[in-house]
mmCIF file of C-alpha atoms in Angstrom:
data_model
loop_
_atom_site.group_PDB
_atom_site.id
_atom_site.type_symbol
_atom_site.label_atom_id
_atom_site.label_comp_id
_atom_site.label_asym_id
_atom_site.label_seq_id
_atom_site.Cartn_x
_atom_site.Cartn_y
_atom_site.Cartn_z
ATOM 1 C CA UNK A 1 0.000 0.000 0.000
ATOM 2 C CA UNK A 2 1.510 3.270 -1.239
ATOM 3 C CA UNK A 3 2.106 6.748 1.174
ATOM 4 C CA UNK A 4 -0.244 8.930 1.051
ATOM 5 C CA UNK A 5 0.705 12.373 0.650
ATOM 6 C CA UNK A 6 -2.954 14.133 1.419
ATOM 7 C CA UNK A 7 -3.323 16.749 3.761
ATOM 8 C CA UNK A 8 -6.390 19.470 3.704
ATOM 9 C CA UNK A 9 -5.881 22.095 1.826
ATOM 10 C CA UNK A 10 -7.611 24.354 5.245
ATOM 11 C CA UNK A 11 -4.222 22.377 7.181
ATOM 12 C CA UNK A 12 -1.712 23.383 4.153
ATOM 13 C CA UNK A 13 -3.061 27.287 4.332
ATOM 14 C CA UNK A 14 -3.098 27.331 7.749
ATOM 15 C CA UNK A 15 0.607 26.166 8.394
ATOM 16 C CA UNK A 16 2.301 27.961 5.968
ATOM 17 C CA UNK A 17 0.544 30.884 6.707
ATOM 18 C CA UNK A 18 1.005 30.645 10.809
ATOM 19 C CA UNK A 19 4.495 29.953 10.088
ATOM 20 C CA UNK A 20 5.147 32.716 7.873
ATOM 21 C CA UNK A 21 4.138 35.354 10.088
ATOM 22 C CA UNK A 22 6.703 33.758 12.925
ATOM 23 C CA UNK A 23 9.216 33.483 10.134
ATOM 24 C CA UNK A 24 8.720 37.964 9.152
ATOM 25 C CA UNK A 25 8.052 38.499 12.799
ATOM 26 C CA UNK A 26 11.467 37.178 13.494
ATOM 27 C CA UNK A 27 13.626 39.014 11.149
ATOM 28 C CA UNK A 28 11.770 41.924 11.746
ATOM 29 C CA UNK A 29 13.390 41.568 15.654
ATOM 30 C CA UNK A 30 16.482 40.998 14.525
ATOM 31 C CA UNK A 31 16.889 43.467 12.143
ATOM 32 C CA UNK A 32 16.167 45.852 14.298
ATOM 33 C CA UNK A 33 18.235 44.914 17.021
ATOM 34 C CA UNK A 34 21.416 44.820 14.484
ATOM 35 C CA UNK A 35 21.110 47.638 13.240
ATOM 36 C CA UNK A 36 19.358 49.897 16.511
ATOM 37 C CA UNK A 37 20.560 48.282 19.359
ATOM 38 C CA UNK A 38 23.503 46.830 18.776
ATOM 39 C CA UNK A 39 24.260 48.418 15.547
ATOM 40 C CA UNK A 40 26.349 46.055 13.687
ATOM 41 C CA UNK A 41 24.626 44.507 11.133
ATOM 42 C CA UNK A 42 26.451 41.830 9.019
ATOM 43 C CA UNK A 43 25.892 39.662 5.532
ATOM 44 C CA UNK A 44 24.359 37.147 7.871
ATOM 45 C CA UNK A 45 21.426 39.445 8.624
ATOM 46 C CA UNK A 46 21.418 40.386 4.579
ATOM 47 C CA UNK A 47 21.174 36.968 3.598
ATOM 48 C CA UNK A 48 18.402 36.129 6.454
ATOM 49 C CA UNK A 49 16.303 38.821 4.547
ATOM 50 C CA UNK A 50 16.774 37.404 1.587
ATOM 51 C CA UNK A 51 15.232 33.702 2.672
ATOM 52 C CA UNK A 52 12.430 35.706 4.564
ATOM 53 C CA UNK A 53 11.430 37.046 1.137
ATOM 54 C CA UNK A 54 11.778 33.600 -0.508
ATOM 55 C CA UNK A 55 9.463 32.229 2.140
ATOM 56 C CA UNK A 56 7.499 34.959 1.054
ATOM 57 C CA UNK A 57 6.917 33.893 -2.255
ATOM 58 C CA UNK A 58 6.695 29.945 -1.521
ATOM 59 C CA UNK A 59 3.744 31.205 0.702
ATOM 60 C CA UNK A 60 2.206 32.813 -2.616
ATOM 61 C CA UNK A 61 3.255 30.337 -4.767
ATOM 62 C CA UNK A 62 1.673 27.118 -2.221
ATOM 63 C CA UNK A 63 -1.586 29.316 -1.960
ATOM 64 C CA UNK A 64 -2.149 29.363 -5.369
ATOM 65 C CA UNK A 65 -1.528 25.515 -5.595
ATOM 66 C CA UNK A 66 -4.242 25.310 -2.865
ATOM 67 C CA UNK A 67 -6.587 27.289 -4.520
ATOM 68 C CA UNK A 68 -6.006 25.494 -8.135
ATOM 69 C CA UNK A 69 -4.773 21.926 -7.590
ATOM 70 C CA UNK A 70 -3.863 20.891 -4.262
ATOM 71 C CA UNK A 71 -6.278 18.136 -2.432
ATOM 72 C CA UNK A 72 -8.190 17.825 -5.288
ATOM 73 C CA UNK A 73 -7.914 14.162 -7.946
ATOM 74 C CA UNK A 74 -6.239 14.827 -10.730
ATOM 75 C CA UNK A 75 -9.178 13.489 -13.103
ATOM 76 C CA UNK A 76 -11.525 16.595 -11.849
ATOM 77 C CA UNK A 77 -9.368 19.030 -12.856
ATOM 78 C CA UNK A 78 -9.479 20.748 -16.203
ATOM 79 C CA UNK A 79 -6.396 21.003 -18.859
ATOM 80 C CA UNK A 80 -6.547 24.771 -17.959
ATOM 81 C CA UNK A 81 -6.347 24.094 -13.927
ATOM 82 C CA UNK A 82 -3.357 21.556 -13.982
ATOM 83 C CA UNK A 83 -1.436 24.129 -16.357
ATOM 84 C CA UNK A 84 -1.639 26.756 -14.124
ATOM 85 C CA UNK A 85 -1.072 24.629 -10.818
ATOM 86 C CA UNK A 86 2.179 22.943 -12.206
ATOM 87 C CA UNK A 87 3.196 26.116 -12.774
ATOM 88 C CA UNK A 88 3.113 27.448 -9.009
ATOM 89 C CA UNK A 89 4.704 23.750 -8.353
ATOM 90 C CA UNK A 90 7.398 25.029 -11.222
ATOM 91 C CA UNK A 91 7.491 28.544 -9.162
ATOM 92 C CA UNK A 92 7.470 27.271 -5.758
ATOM 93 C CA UNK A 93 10.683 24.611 -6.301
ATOM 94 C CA UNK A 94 13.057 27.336 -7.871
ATOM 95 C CA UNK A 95 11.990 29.381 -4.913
ATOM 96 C CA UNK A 96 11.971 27.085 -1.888
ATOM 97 C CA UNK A 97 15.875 26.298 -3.106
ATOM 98 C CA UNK A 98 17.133 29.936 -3.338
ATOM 99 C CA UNK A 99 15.477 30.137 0.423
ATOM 100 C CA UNK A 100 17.298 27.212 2.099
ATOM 101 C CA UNK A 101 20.328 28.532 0.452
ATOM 102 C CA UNK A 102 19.868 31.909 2.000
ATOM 103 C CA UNK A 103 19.106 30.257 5.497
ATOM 104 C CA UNK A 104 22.189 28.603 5.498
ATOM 105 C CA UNK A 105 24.859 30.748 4.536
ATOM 106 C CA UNK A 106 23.117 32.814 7.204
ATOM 107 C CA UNK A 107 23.326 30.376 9.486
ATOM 108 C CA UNK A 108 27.287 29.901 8.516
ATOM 109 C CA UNK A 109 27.909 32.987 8.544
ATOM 110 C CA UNK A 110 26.497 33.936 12.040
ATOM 111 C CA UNK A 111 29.059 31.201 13.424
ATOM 112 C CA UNK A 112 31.999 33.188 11.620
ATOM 113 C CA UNK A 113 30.762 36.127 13.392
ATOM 114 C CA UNK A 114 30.944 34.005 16.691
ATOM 115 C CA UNK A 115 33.826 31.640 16.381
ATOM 116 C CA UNK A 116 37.260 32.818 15.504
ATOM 117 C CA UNK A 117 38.794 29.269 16.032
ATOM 118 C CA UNK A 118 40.959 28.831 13.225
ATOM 119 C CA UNK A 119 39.676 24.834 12.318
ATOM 120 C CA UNK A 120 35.730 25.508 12.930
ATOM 121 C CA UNK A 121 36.328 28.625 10.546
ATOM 122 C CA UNK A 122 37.946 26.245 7.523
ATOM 123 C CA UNK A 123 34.302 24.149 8.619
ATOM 124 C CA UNK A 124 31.950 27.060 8.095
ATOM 125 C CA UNK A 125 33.433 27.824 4.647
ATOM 126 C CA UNK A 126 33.750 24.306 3.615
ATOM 127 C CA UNK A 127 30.391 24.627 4.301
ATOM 128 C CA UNK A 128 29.773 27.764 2.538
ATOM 129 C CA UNK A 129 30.812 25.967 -0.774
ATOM 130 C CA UNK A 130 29.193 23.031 -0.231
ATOM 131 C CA UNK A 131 25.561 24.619 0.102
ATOM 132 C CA UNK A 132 26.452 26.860 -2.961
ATOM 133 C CA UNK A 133 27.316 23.947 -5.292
ATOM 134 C CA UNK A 134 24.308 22.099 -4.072
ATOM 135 C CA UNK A 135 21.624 24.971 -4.277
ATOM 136 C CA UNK A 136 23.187 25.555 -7.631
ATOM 137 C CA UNK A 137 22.556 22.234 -8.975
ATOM 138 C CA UNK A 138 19.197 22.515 -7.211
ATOM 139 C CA UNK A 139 17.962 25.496 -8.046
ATOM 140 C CA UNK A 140 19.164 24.991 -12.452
ATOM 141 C CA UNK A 141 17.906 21.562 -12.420
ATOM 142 C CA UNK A 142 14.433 23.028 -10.801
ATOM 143 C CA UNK A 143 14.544 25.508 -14.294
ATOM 144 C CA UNK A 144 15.476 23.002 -17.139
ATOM 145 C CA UNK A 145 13.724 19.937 -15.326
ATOM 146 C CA UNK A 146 11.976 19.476 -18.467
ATOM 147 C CA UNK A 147 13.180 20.442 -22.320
ATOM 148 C CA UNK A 148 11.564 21.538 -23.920
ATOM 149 C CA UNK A 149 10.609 23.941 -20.308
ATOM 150 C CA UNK A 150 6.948 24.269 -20.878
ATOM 151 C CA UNK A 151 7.339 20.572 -20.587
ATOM 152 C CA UNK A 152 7.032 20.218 -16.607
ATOM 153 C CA UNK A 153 3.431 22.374 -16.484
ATOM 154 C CA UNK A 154 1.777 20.755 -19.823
ATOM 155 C CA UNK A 155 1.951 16.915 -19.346
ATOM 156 C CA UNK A 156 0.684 16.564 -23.065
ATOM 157 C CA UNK A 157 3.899 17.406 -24.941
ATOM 158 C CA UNK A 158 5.870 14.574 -23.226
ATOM 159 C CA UNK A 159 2.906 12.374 -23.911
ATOM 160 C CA UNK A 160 3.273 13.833 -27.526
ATOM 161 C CA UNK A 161 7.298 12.809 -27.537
ATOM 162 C CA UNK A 162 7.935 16.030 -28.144
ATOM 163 C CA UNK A 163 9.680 16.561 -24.642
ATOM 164 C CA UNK A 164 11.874 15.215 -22.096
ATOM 165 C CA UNK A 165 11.970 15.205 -18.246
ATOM 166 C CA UNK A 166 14.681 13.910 -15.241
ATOM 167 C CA UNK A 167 13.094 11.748 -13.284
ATOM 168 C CA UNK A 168 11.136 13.028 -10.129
ATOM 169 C CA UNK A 169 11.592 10.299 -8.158
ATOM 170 C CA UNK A 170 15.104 9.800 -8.981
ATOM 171 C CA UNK A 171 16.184 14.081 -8.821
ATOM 172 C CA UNK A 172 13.791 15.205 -5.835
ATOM 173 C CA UNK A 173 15.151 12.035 -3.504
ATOM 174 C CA UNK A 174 18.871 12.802 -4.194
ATOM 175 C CA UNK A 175 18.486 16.581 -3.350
ATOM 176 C CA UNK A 176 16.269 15.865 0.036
ATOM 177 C CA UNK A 177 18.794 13.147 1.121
ATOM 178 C CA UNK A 178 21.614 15.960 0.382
ATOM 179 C CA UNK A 179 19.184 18.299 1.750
ATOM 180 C CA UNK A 180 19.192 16.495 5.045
ATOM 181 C CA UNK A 181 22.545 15.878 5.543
ATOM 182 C CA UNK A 182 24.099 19.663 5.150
ATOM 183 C CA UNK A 183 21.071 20.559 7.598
ATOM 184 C CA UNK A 184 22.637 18.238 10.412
ATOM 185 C CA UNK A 185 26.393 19.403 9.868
ATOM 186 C CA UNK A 186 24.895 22.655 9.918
ATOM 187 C CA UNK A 187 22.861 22.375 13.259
ATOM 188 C CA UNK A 188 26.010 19.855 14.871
ATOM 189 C CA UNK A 189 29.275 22.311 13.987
ATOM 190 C CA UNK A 190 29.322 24.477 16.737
ATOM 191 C CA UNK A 191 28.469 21.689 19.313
ATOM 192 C CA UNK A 192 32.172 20.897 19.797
ATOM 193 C CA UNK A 193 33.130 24.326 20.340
ATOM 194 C CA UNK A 194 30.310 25.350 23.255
ATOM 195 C CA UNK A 195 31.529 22.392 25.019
ATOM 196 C CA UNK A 196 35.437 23.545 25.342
ATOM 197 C CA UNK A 197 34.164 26.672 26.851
ATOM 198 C CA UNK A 198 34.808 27.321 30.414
ATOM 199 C CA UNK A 199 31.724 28.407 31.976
ATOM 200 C CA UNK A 200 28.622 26.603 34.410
ATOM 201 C CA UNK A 201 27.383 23.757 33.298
ATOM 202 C CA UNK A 202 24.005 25.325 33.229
ATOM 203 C CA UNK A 203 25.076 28.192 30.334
ATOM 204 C CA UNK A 204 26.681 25.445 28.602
ATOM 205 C CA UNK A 205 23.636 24.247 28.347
ATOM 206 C CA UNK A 206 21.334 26.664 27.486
ATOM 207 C CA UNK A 207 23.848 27.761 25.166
ATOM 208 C CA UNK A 208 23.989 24.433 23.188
ATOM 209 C CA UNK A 209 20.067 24.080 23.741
ATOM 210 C CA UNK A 210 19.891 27.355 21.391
ATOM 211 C CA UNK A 211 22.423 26.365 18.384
ATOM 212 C CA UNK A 212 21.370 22.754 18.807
ATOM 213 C CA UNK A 213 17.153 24.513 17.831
ATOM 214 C CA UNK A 214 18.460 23.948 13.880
ATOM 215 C CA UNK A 215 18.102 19.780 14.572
ATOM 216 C CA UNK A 216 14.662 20.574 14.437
ATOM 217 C CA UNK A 217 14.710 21.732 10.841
ATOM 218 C CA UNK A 218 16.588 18.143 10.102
ATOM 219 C CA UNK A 219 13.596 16.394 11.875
ATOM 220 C CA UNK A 220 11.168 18.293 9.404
ATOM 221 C CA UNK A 221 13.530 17.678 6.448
ATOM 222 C CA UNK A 222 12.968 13.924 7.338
ATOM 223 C CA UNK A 223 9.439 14.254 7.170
ATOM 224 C CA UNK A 224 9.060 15.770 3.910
ATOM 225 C CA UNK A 225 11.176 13.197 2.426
ATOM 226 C CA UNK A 226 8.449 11.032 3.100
ATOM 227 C CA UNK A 227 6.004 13.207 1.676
ATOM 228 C CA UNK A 228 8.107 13.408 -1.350
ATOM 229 C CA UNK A 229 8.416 10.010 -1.718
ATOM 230 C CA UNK A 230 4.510 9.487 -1.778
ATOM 231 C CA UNK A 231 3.920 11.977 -4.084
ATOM 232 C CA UNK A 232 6.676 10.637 -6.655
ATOM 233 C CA UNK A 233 4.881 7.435 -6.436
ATOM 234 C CA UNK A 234 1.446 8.296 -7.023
ATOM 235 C CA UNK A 235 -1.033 8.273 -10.014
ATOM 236 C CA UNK A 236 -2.740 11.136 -8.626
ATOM 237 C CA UNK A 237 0.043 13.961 -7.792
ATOM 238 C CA UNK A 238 -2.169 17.006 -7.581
ATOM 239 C CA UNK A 239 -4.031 14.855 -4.536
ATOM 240 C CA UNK A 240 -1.582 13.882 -2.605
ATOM 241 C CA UNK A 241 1.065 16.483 -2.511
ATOM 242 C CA UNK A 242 -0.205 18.629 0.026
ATOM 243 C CA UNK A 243 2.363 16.892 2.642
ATOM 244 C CA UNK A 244 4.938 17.877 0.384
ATOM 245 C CA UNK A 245 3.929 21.308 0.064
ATOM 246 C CA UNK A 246 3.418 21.794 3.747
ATOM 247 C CA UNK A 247 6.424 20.672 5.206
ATOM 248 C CA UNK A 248 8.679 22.396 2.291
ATOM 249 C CA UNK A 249 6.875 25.454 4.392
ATOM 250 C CA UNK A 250 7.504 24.359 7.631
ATOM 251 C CA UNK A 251 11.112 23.633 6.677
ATOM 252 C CA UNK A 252 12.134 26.863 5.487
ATOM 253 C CA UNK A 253 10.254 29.222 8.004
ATOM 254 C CA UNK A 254 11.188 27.010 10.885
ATOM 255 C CA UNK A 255 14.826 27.334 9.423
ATOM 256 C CA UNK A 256 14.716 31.051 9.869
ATOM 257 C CA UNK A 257 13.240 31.187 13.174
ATOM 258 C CA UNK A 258 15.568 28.856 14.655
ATOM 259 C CA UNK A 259 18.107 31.319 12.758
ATOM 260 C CA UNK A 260 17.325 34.489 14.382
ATOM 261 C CA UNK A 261 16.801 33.526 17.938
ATOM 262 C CA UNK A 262 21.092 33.457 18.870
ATOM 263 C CA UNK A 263 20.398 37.235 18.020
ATOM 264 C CA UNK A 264 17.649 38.399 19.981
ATOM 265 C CA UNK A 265 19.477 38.191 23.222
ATOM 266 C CA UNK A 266 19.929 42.346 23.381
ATOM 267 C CA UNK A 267 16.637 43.177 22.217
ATOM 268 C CA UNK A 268 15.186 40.837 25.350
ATOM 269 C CA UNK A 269 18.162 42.422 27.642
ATOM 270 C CA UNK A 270 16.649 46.290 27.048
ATOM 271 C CA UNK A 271 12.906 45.499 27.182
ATOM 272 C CA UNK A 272 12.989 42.445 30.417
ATOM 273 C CA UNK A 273 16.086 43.457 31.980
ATOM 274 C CA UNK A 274 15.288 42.048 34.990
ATOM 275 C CA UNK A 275 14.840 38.901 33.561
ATOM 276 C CA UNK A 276 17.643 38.810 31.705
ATOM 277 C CA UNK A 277 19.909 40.106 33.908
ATOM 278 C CA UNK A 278 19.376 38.137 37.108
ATOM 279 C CA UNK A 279 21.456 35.479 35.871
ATOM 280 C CA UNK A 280 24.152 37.847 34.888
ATOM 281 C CA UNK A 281 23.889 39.211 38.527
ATOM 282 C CA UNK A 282 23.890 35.777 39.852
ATOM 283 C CA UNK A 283 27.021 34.714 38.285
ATOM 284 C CA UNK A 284 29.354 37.307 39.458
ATOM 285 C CA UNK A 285 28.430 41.038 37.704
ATOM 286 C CA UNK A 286 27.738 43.406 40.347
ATOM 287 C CA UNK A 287 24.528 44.886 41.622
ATOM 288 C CA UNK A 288 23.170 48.068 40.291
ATOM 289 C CA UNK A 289 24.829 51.096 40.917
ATOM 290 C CA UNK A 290 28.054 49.238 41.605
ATOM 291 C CA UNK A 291 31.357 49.109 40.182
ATOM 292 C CA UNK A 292 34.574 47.253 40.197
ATOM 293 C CA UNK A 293 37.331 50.085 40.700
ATOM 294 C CA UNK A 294 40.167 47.439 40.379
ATOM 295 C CA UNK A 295 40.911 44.335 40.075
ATOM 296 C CA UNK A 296 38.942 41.772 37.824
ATOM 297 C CA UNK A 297 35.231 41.359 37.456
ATOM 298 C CA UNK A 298 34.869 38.091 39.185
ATOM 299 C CA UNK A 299 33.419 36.419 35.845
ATOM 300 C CA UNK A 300 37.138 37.476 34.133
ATOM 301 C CA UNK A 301 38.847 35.490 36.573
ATOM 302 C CA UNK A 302 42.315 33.765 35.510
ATOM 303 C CA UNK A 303 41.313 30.287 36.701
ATOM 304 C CA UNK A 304 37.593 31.158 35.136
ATOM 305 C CA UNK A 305 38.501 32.376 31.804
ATOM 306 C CA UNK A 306 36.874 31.206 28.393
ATOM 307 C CA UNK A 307 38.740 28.983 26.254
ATOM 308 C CA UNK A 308 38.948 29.981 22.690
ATOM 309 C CA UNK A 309 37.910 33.374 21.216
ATOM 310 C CA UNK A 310 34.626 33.564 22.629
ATOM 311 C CA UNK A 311 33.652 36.528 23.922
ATOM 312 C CA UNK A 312 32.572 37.309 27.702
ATOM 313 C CA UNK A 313 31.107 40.318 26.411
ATOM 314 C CA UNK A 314 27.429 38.610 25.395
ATOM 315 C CA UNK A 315 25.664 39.799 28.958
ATOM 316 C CA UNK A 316 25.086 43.292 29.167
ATOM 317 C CA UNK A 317 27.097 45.785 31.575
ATOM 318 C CA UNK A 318 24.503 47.482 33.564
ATOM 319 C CA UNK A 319 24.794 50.880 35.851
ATOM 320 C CA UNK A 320 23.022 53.759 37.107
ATOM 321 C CA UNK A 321 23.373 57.325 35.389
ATOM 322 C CA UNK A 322 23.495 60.741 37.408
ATOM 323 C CA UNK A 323 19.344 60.432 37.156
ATOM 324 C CA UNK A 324 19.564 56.902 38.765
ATOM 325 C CA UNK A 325 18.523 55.615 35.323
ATOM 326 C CA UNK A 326 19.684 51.966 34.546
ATOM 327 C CA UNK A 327 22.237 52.031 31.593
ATOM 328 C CA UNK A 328 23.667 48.939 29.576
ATOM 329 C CA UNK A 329 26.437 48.184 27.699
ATOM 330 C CA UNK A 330 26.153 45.598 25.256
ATOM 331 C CA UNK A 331 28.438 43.268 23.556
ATOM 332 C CA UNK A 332 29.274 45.666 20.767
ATOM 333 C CA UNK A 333 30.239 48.553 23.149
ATOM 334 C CA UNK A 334 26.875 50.368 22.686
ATOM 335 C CA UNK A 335 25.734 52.350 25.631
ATOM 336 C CA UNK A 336 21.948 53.350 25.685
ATOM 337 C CA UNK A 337 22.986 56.421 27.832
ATOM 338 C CA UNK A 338 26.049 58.825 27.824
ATOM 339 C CA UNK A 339 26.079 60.524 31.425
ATOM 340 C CA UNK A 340 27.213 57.513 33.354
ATOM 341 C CA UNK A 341 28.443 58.718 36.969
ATOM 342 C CA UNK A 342 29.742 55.417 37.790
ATOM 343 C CA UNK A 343 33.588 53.602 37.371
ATOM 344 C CA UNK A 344 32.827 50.585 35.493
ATOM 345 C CA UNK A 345 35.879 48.263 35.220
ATOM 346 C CA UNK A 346 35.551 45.280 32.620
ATOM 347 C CA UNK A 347 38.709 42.777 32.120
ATOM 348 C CA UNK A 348 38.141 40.399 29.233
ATOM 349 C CA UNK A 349 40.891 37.828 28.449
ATOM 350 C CA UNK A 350 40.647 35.590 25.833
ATOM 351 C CA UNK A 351 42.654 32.629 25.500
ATOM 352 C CA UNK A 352 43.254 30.305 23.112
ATOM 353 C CA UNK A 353 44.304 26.043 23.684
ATOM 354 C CA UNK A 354 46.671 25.955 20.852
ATOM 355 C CA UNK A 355 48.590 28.346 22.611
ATOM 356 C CA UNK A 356 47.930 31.244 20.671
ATOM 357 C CA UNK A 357 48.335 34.605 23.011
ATOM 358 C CA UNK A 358 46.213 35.810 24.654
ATOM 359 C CA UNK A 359 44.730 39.278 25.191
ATOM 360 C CA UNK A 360 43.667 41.374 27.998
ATOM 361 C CA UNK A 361 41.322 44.654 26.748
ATOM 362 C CA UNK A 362 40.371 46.822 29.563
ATOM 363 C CA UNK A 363 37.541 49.118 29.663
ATOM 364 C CA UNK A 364 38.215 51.989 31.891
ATOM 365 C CA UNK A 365 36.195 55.411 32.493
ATOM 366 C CA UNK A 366 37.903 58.262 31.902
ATOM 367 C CA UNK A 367 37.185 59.737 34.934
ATOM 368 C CA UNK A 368 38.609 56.886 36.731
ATOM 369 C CA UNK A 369 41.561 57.623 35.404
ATOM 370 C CA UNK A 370 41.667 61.386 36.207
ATOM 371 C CA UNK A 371 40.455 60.950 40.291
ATOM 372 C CA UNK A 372 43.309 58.850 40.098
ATOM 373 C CA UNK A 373 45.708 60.999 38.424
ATOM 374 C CA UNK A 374 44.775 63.399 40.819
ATOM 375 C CA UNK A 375 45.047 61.254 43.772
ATOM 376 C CA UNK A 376 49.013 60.538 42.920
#
């Protein structure tokens, strides 16, 4: 007994729809904190906005197949109707390619921003290649599936001999399995590294917890393999690929949610400080209104420090301004207020296992150094 491939066409709207509005909701956050909270945007954000507008136009693109073709037995639709819904199929494949590729050189890239390790870096643009070549291959084959083209939307000229066409069964299989398999050396890479850092077992976890939210796009890339697979071998392909079209949705909007969450730690830092800060407090960053005047933080400790090139600078620096007003300073340097009263005294040192050097940057106020100028 074959796989069937139905789902409603009210579940396939639904989804993709839901999803999308996560998906644009998401980049809309992050956006906004790169470029007006923390202010340094990167290529990774540029080619996020790129796969939000592919998702975009998959969502247009399945909607129309809904409305046309989708659910419905091929036999009850007109010459006219399956025309016009293979070509939203014909759309929505070229699309849903460009999209992943744009999610995952996002993806890749964001680690580059994060990991300066010198091996993991060689990884990411391994990677980087990789994902090219095969959304390349993807993406052209998707064009000239058929010769001549017209051939994939109007079944009757390869009936006719007058056209050719690869194999669906054979084409769509290889680039899911593919598919599958960059998504899980995507989501796995920067496992190893999160673990070699030296910090509570609990951030190592919720850190890992966060990078490790891409294994869910592998789950759903598993899934619509099997909806691909029934709706390659099926008489009745207009019927039973609403599975297929709802999960290629899922995948890619999922993809870019799971993307943009690493980035929206500032934007929940300003707007639930409290929240976000009482773990920062609890590990060793002092109260409000307080201030190291020498010495080390206690989180920049020698016998505490982070192993490899990861910064300590990802929890906001928060003080009190001459109005008593709570000011932070985020990983980039930004300060949400200029009239700090306080002495705020950061050490970071980085260190490295291959026994790179290592670097000390200190972060002094100015008038720190002047009181003690004067002092001497």
């Amino acid at each position: 007994m074959g796989v069937s491939g139905y789902a409603s066409p009210q579940s396939v709207i639904g989804v993709t729809i839901t999803f999308l509005v996560i998906a644009v909701l998401a980049v809309a956050l992050r956006l906004w904190t790169r470029f007006f909270i923390v202010r340094h945007p990167g290529f990774d954000d540029l080619f996020i906005a790129g796969a939000v507008l592919c998702t975009i136009g998959l969502a247009i693109c399945t909607c129309v197949e809904v409305k046309i073709s989708i659910g419905r037995h091929i036999w009850t639709l007109s010459p006219e109707e399956g025309i016009a819904g293979n070509k939203a199929l014909y759309a929505s494949i070229a699309i849903y390619n460009i999209g992943l590729l744009c999610t995952k050189w996002s993806i890749l890239i964001q680690y580059l921003r994060i990991f300066p390790q010198k091996g993991f870096r060689v990884a990411c643009y391994v990677m980087l290649a990789v994902c090219l070549i095969y959304a390349s291959w993807c993406f052209w084959n998707a064009l000239f599936f058929c010769s001549p083209v017209k051939a994939f939307w109007d079944p009757t000229i390869v009936a006719a001999g007058e056209g050719t066409c690869f194999s669906r069964e054979a084409v769509w299989f290889a680039n899911a399995g593919i598919n599958i398999v960059t998504d899980c050396i995507i989501a796995a890479l920067p496992i190893p590294m999160l673990n070699k850092l030296n910090i509570s077992k609990r951030q190592k976890i919720a850190l890992m917890a966060v990078f490790a939210l891409g294994g869910f796009t592998c789950i759903i890339s598993v899934l619509r393999l099997v909806s691909v697979y029934a709706v390659t071998n099926t008489d009745d392909p207009t019927y039973n690929n609403g599975r297929a079209a709802l999960w290629s949705a899922l995948e890619i909007n999922i993809a870019i949610i799971c993307s943009c969450i690493p980035t929206l730690k500032s934007i929940a830092t300003r707007f639930f400080p409290r929240i976000f800060s009482t773990q920062a407090q609890s590990e060793g960053t002092p109260p409000y209104g307080q201030s190291y005047v020498s010495g080390r933080a206690p989180y920049s400790d020698p016998g505490k420090r982070l192993q490899g090139n990861f910064s300590a600078f990802q929890r906001p620096i928060i003080g009190r301004g001459s109005d008593n007003a709570e000011i932070h300073l985020d990983q980039f340097g930004e300060r949400s207020r200029r009239d700090i009263k306080v002495v705020t005294v950061v050490d970071q040192e980085v260190e490295e296992r291959s026994g790179e050097s290592s670097s000390t940057r200190n972060l002094v106020d100015s008038e720190s150094l002047r009181r003690t100028s004067e002092e001497r």
